[in-house]
Short mmCIF file of C-alpha atoms in Angstrom, two decimals:
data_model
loop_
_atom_site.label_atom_id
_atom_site.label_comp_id
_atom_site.label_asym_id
_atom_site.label_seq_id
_atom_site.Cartn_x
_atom_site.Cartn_y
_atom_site.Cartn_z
CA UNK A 1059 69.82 10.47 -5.51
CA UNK A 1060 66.42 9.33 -4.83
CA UNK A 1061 65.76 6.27 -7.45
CA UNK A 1062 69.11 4.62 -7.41
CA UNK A 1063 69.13 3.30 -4.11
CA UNK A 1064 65.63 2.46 -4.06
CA UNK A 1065 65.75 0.57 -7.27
CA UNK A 1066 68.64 -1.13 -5.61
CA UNK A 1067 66.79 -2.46 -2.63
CA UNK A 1068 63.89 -3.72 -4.87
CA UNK A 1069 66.46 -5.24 -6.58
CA UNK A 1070 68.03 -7.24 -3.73
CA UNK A 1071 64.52 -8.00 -2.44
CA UNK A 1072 63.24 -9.83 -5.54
CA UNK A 1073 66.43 -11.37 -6.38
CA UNK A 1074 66.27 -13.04 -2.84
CA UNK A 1075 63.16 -14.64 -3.54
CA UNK A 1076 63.97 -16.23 -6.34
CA UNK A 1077 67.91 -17.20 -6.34
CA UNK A 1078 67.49 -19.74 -3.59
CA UNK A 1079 65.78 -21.66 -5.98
CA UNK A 1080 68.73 -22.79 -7.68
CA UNK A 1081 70.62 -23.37 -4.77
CA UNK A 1082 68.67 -25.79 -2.81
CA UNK A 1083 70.36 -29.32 -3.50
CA UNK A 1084 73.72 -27.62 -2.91
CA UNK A 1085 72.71 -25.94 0.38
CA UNK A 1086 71.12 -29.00 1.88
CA UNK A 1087 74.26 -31.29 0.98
CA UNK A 1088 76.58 -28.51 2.56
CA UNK A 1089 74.50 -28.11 5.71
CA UNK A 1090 73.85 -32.25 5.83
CA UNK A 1091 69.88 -31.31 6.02
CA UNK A 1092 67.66 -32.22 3.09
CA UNK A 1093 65.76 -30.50 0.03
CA UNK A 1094 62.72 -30.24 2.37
CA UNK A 1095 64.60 -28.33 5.28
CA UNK A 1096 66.12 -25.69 2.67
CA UNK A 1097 62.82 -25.70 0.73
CA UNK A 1098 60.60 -25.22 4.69
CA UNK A 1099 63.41 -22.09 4.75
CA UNK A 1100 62.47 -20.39 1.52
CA UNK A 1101 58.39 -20.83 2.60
CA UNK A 1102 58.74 -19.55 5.58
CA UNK A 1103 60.66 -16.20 4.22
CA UNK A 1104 57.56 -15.69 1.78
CA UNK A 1105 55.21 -16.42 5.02
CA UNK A 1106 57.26 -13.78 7.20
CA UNK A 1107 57.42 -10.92 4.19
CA UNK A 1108 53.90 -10.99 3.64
CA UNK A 1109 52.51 -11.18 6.67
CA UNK A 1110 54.50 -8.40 8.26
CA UNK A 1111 53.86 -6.54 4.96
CA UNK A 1112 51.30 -4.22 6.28
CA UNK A 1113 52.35 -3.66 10.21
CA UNK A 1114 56.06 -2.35 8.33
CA UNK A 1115 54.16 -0.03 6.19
CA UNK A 1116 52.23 1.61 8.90
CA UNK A 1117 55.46 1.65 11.44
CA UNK A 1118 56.59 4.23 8.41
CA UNK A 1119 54.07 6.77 10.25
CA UNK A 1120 55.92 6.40 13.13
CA UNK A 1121 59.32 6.12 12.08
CA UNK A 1122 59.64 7.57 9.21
CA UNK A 1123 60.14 6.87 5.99
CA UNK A 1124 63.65 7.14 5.25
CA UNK A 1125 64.08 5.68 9.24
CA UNK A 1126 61.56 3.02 8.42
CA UNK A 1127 63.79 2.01 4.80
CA UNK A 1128 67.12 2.09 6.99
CA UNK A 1129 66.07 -0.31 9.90
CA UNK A 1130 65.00 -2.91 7.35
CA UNK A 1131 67.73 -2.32 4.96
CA UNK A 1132 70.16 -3.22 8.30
CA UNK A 1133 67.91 -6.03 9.23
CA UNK A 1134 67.90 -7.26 6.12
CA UNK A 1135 71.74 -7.12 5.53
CA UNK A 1136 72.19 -8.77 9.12
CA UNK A 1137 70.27 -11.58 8.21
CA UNK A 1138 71.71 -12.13 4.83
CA UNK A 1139 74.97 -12.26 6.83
CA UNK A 1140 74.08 -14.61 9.26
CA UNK A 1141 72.49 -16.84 6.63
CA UNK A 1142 76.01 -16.79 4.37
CA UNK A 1143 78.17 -18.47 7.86
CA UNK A 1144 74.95 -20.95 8.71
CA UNK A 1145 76.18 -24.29 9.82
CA UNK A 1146 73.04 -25.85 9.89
CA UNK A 1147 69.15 -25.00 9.11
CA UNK A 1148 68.04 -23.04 12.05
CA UNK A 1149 70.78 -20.41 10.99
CA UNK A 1150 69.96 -20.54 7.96
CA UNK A 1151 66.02 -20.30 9.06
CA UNK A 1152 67.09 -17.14 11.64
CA UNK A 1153 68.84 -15.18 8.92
CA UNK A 1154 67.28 -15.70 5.37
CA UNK A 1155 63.77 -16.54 6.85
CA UNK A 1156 63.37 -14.41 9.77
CA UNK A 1157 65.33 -11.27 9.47
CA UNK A 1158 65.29 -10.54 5.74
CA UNK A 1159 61.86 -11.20 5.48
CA UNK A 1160 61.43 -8.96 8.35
CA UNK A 1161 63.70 -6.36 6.75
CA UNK A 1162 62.02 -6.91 3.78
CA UNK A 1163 58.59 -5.77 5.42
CA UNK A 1164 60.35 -2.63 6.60
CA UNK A 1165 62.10 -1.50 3.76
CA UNK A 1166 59.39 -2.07 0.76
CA UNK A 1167 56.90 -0.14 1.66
CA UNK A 1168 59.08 3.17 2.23
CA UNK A 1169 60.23 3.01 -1.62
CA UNK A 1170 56.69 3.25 -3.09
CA UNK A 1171 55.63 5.74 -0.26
CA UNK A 1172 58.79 8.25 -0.51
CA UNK A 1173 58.69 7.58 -4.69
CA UNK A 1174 54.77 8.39 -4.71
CA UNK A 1175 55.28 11.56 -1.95
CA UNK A 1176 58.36 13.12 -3.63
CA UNK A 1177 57.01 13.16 -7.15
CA UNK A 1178 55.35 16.22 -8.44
CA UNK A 1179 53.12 14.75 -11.49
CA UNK A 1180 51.93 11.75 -12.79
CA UNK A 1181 54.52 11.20 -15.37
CA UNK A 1182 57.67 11.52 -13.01
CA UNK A 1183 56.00 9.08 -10.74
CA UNK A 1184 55.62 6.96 -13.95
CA UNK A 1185 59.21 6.83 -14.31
CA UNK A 1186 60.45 6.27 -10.88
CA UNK A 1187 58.28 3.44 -10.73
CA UNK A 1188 59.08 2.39 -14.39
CA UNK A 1189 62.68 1.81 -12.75
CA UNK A 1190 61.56 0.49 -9.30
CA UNK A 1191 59.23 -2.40 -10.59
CA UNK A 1192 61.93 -3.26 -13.34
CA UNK A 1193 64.57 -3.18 -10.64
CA UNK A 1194 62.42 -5.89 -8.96
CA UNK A 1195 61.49 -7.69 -12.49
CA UNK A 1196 65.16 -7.98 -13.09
CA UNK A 1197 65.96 -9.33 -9.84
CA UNK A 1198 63.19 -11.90 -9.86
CA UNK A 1199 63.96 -13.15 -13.16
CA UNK A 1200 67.79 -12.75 -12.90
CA UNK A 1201 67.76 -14.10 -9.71
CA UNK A 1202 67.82 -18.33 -11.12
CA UNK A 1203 70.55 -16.99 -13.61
CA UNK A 1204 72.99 -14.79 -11.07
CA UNK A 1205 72.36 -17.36 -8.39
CA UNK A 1206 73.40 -20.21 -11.00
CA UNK A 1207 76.71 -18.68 -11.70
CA UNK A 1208 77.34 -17.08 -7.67
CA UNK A 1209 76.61 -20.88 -6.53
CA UNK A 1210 78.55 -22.75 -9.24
CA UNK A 1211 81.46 -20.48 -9.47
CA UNK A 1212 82.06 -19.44 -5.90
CA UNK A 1213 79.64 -20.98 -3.63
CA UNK A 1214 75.71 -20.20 -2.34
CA UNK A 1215 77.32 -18.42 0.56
CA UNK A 1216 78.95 -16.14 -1.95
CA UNK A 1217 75.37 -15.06 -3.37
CA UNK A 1218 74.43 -13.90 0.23
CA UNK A 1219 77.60 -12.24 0.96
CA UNK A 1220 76.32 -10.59 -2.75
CA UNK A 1221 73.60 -9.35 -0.89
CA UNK A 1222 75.47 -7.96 1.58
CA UNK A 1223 77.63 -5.74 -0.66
CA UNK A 1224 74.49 -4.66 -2.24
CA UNK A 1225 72.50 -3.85 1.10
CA UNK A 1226 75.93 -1.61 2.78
CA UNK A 1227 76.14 0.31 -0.93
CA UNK A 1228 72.37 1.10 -0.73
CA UNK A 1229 72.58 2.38 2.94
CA UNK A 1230 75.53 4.44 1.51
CA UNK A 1231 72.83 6.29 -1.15
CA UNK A 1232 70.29 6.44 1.16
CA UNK A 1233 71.75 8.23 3.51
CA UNK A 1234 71.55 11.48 1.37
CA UNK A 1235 67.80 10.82 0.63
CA UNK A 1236 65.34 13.68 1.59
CA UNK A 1237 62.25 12.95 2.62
CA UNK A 1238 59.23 15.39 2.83
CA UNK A 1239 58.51 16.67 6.31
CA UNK A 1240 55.31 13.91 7.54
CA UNK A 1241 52.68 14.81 10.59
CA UNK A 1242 53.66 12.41 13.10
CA UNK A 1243 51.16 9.94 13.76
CA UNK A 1244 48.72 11.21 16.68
CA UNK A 1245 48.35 7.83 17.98
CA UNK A 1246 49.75 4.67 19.42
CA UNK A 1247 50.70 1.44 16.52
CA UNK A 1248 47.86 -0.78 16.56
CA UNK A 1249 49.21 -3.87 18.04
CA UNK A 1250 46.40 -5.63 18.33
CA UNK A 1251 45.37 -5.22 14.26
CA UNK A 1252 49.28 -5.53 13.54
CA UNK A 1253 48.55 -9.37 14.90
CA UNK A 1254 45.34 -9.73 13.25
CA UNK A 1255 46.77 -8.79 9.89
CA UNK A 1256 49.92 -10.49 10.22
CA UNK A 1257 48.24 -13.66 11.57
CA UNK A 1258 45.04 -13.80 8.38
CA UNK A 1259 48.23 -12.90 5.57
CA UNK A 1260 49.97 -16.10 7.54
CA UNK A 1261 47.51 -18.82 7.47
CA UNK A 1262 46.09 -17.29 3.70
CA UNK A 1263 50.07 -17.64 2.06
CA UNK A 1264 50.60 -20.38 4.09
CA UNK A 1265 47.48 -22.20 2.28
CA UNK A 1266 48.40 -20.74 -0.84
CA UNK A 1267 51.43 -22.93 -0.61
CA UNK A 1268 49.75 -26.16 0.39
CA UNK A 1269 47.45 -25.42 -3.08
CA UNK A 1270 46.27 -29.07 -4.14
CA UNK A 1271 45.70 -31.12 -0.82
CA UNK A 1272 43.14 -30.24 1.57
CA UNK A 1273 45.51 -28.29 3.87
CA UNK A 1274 44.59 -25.67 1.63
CA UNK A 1275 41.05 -25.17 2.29
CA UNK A 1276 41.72 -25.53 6.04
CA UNK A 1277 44.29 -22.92 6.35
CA UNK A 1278 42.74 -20.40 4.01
CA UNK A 1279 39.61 -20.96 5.86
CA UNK A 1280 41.36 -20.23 9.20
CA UNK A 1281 42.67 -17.25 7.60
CA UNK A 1282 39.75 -16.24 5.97
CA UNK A 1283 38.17 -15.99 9.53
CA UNK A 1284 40.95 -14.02 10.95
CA UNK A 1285 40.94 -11.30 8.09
CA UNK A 1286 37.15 -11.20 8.61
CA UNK A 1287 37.92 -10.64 12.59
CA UNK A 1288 40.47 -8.12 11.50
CA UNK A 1289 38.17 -6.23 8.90
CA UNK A 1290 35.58 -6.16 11.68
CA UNK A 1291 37.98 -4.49 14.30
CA UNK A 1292 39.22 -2.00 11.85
CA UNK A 1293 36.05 -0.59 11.39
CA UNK A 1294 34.84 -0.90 15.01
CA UNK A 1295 38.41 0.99 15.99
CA UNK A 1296 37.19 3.97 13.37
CA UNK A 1297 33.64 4.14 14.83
CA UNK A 1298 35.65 4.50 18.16
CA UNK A 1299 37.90 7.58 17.07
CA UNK A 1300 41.14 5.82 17.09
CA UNK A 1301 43.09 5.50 14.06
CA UNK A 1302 43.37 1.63 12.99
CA UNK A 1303 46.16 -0.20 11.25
CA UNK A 1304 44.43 0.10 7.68
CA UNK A 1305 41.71 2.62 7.24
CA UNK A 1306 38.96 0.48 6.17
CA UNK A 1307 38.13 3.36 3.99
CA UNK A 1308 40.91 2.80 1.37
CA UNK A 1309 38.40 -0.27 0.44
CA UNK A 1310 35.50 1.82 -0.46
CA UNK A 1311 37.38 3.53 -3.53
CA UNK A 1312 36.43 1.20 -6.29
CA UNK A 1313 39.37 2.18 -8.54
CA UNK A 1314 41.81 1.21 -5.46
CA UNK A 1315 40.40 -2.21 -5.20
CA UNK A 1316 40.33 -3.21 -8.89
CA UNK A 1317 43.75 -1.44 -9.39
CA UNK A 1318 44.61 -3.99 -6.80
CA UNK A 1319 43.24 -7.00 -8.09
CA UNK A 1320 45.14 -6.33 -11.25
CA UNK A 1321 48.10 -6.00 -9.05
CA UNK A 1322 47.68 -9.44 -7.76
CA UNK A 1323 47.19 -11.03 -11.46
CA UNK A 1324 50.20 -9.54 -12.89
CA UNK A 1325 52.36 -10.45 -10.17
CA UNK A 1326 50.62 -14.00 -10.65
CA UNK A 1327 51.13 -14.60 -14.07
CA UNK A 1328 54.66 -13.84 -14.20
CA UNK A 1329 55.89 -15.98 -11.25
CA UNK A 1330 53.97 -19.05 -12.40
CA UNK A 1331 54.49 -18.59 -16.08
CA UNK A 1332 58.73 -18.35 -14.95
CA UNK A 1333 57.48 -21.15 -12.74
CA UNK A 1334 56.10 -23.26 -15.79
CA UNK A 1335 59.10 -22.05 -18.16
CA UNK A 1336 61.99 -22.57 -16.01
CA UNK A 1337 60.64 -26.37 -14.71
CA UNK A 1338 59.72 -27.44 -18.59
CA UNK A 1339 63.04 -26.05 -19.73
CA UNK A 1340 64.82 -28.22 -16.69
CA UNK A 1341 62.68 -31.43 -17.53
CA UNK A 1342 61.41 -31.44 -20.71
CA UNK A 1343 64.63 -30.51 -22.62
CA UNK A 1344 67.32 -31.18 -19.54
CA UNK A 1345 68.50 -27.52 -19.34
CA UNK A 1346 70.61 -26.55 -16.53
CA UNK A 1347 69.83 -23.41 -14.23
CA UNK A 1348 72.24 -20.87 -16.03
CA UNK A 1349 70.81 -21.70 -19.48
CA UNK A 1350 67.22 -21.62 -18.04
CA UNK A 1351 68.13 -17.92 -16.83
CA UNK A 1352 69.40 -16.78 -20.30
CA UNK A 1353 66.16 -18.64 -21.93
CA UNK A 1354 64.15 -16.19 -20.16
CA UNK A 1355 66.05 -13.14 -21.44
CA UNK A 1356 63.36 -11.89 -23.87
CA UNK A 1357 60.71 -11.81 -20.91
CA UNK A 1358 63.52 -9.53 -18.87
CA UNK A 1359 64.61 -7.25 -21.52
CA UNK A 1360 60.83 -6.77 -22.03
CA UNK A 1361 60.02 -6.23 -18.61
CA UNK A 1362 62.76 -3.19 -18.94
CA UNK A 1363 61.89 -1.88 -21.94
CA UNK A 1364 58.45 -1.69 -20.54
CA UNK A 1365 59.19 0.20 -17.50
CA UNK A 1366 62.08 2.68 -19.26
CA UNK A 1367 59.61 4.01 -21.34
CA UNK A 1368 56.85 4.15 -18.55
CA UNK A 1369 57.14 8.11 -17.89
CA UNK A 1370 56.87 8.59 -21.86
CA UNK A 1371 53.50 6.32 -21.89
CA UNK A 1372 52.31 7.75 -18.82
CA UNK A 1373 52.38 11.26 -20.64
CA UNK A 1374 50.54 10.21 -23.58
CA UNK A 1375 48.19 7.59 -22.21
CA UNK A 1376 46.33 6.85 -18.91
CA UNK A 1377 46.77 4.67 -16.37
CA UNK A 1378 44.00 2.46 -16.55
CA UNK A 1379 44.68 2.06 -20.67
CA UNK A 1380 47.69 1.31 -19.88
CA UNK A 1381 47.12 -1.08 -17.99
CA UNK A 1382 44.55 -2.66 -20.51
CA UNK A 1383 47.03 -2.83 -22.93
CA UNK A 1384 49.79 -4.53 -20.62
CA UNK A 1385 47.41 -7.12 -20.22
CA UNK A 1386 46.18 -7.68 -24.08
CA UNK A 1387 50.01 -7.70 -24.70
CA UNK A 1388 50.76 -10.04 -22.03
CA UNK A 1389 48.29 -12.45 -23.40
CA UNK A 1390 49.50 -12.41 -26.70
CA UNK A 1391 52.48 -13.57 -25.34
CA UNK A 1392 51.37 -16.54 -23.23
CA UNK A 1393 49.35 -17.48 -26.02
CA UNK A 1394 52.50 -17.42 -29.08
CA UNK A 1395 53.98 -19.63 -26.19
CA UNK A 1396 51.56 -22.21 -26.12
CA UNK A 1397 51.69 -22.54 -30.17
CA UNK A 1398 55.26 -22.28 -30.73
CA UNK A 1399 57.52 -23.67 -27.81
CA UNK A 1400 57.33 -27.22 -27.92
CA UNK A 1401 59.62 -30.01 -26.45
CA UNK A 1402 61.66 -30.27 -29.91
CA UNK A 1403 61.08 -26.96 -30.71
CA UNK A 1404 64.27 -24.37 -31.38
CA UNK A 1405 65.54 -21.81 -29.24
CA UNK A 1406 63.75 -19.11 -31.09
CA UNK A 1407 60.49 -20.18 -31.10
CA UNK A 1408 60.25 -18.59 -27.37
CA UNK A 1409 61.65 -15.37 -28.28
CA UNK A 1410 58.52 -13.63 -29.08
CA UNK A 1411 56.05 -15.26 -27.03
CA UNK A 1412 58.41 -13.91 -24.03
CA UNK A 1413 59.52 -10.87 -24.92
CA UNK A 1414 55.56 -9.74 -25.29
CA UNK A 1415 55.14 -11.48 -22.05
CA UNK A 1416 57.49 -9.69 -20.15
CA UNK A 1417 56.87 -6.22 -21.73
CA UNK A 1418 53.07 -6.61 -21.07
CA UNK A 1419 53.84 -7.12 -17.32
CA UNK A 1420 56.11 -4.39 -17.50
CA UNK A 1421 53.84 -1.60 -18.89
CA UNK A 1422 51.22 -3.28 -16.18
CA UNK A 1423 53.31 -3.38 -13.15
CA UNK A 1424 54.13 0.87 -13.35
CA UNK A 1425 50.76 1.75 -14.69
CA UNK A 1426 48.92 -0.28 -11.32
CA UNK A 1427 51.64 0.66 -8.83
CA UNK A 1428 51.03 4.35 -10.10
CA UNK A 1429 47.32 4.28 -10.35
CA UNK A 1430 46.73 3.00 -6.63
CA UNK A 1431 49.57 4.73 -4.90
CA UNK A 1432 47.99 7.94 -6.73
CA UNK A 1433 44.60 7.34 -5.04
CA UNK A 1434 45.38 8.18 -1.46
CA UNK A 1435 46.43 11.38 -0.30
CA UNK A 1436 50.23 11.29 1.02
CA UNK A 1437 48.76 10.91 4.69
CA UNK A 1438 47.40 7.40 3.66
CA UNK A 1439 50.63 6.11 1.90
CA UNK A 1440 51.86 4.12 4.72
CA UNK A 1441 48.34 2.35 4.52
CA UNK A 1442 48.00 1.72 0.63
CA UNK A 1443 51.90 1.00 -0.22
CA UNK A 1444 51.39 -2.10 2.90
CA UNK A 1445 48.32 -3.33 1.64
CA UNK A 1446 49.38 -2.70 -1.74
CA UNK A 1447 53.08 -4.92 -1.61
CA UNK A 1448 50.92 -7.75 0.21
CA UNK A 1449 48.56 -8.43 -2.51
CA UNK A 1450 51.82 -8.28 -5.22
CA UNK A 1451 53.54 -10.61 -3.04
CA UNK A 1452 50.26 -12.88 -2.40
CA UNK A 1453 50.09 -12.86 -6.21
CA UNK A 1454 53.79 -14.03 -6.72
CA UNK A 1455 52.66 -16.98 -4.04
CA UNK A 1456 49.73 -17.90 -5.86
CA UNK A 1457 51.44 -17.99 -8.89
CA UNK A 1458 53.47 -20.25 -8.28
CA UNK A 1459 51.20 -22.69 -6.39
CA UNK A 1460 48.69 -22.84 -8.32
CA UNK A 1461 51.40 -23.56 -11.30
CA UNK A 1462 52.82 -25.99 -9.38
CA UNK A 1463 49.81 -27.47 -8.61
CA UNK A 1464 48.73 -28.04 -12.26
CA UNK A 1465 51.41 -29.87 -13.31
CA UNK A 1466 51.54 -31.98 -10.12
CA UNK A 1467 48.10 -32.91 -10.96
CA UNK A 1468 48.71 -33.84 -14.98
CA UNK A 1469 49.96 -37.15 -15.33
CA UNK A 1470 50.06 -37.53 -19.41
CA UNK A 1471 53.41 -37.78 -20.74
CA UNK A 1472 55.01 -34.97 -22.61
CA UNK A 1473 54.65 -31.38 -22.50
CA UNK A 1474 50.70 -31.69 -22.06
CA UNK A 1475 50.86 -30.64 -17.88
CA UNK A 1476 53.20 -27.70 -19.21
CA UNK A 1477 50.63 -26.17 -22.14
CA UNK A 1478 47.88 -26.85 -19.10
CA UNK A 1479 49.20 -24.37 -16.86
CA UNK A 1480 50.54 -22.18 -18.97
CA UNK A 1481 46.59 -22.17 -19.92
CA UNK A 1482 45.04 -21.74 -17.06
CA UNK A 1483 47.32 -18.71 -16.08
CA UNK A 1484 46.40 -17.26 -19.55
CA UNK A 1485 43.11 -17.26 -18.51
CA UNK A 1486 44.03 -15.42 -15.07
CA UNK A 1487 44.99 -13.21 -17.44
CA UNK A 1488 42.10 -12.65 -19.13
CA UNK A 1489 39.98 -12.25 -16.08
CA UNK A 1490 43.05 -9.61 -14.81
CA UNK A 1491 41.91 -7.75 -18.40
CA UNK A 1492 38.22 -8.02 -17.06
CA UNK A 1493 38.89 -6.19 -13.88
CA UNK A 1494 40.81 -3.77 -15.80
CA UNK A 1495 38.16 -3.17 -18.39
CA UNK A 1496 35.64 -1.98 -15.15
CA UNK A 1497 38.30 0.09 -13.87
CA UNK A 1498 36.16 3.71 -14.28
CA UNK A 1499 38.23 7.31 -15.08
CA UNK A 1500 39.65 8.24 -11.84
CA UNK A 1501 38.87 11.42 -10.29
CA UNK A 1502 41.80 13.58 -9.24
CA UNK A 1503 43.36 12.37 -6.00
CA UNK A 1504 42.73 13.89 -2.91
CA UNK A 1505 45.43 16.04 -1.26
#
């Protein structure tokens, strides 16, 4: 009973990040605010499950794992309760943005640490996370489509209350997990790098999202500065014999830091290029949001086929090639959608483009997750599965910014702005392939 309700509160996780897309105009005439407001709500969730990221994966140490996924599976469910009776936009603020993107800091983490220290080989782990990431593929690209039909048929209250259902049946299963028997940690939380980190992940996502004015340089400078200042005290709290919020060790293993960066790129690519789909589908050819979902079908069902057959791959092929190959594939993809979907173009000429798309990501997102989870020994898996979710979630950020930011900055008429950024994160891509390409053969993992 490990996977299911794991999978399940990826699931709810990603779909929450993405439904409340669809649901904007409706919540802001409800609540009498505007666009803006509800739009300012839906930043600052991505700003408060990033930053936290890191702090909730070390609090596992403390906690406990299974503790640690409970508390923000509660949190999480309290605020997508709150949010569903909001009367106006700081309730709606308190319980989407605040408390399930806290609860989403707390709960992550534990499902890629107890997934990574209950499996026994590589290929198992494979599989778990095979279901895991496409748990949280399908709820980030299902999320526009289920949200569509939750907010036309019943209401956008209805697709918290959703939520809700969802969170109290995954407590139910997670109740019988087992965890390993942990060390507890021989020393106090690191407040002070806890701030630090949280602070440098808030003013870099926050810039992130202000990608194309010159509020972008300024706040990713200021966090630049902070995650130097927080890099710095990490190492000086080592040198000092007192364990640190991040080992600044985990940076030293060059196969953790370029399984990483391909971490970020995937996660990149496929927000923006659903970014770039979903808005030319809307504006080029007038679709609504529940056909927009089902036009990104192929890229789903690829994204699953991907990660059901992840323990099979990871049997017969390495990470790191299989992660080479999720990237080729997801190339070829962007690439068939730049020649065939055009503005007049039919229904099936996205079909392939998409459905390589998605299943490149797919075989991608398992093989990464596995390859740097697999690098630190189970003692550090509070540290890598923090830092590891912030850089996916940074990724999903700049994805979409930088998307955005394209097209806000193409004028022509037509579906020129559309091909443009659907270019430029093909050639992400290929630099993603690049840093997989120097990936070296790993070692075996320490123990």
């Amino acid at each position: 009973m490990l996977v299911p309700p794991l999978a399940l509160a990826q699931f709810v996780a990603s779909y929450a990040a993405t439904t409340m897309t669809v649901a904007v105009s409706v919540i802001a005439a409800d609540l009498g605010t505007t666009v803006l407001g509800v739009q300012t709500a839906i930043t600052l969730f991505t700003l408060t499950m990033a930053s936290l990221m890191v702090p909730g994966s070390k609090l596992t140490d403390f906690l406990g794992r299974k503790r640690c996924f409970l508390l923000g599976l509660v949190v999480y469910g309290t605020g997508a309760l709150l949010a569903s009776a909001a009367q106006g936009t700081g309730t709606l603020i308190l319980g989407y943005s605040l408390l399930q993107g806290i609860g989403s800091a707390l709960m992550i983490p534990p499902i890629y640490i107890l997934v990574t220290v209950t499996s026994s080989d590589v290929a198992t782990r494979a599989r778990r996370f095979g279901v895991v990431s496409g748990a949280g593929a399908l709820g980030a690209a299902a999320g526009p489509l289920i949200g569509g039909l939750v907010t036309t048929w019943l209401g956008w209250r209805a697709s918290f209350l959703l939520q809700v259902v969802i969170v109290g049946l995954v407590v139910v299963l997670a109740l019988r997990i087992v965890e390993p028997t942990a060390e507890p940690a021989g020393t106090r939380f690191d407040v002070v790098g806890a701030v630090l980190s949280a602070a440098g992940l808030f003013f870099v996502v926050i810039g992130v999202l202000q990608m194309g004015t010159w509020w972008f340089w300024v706040f990713l400078g200021i966090g630049g500065v902070i995650l130097y200042a927080f890099s710095a005290y990490i190492r000086a709290r080592e040198r000092a014999g007192r364990e640190p919020l991040v080992s600044a060790g985990l940076f030293r293993d060059r196969i953790t830091r370029l399984g990483l960066v391909t971490q970020h790129v995937q996660w990149l690519v496929l927000q923006g290029s659903f970014f770039v789909i979903a808005v030319f589908l809307q504006q080029v050819r007038g679709y609504d949001a529940i056909h927009t979902g089902l036009m990104l079908t192929p890229a789903t069902v690829g994204v699953l086929a991907a990660s059901a057959a992840a323990g099979r791959m990871a049997r017969r092929h390495s990470q790191r090639r299989l992660i080479r190959g999720g990237f080729v594939i997801a190339i070829a993809g962007l690439v068939l959608v730049l020649l065939l979907v055009r503005a007049d173009s039919g229904v099936a000429s996205a079909v392939p483009g998409l459905f390589l798309l998605g299943a490149g990501v797919g075989i991608m997102l398992t093989a990464s997750v596995n390859l740097v989870q697999s690098r630190s020994p189970d003692a550090a898996q509070g540290d890598i599965s923090g830092v590891s979710r912030s850089v996916s979630n940074l990724g999903s950020s700049v994805g979409t910014a930088l998307a955005g930011s394209v097209l806000a900055g193409v004028t022509r008429p037509g579906g020129t702005s559309f091909a443009l950024a659907l270019a430029t994160l093909t050639l992400v891509a290929v630099a993603g392939l690049i840093a997989a390409l120097l990936i070296p053969k790993p070692l075996p993992r320490a123990r």
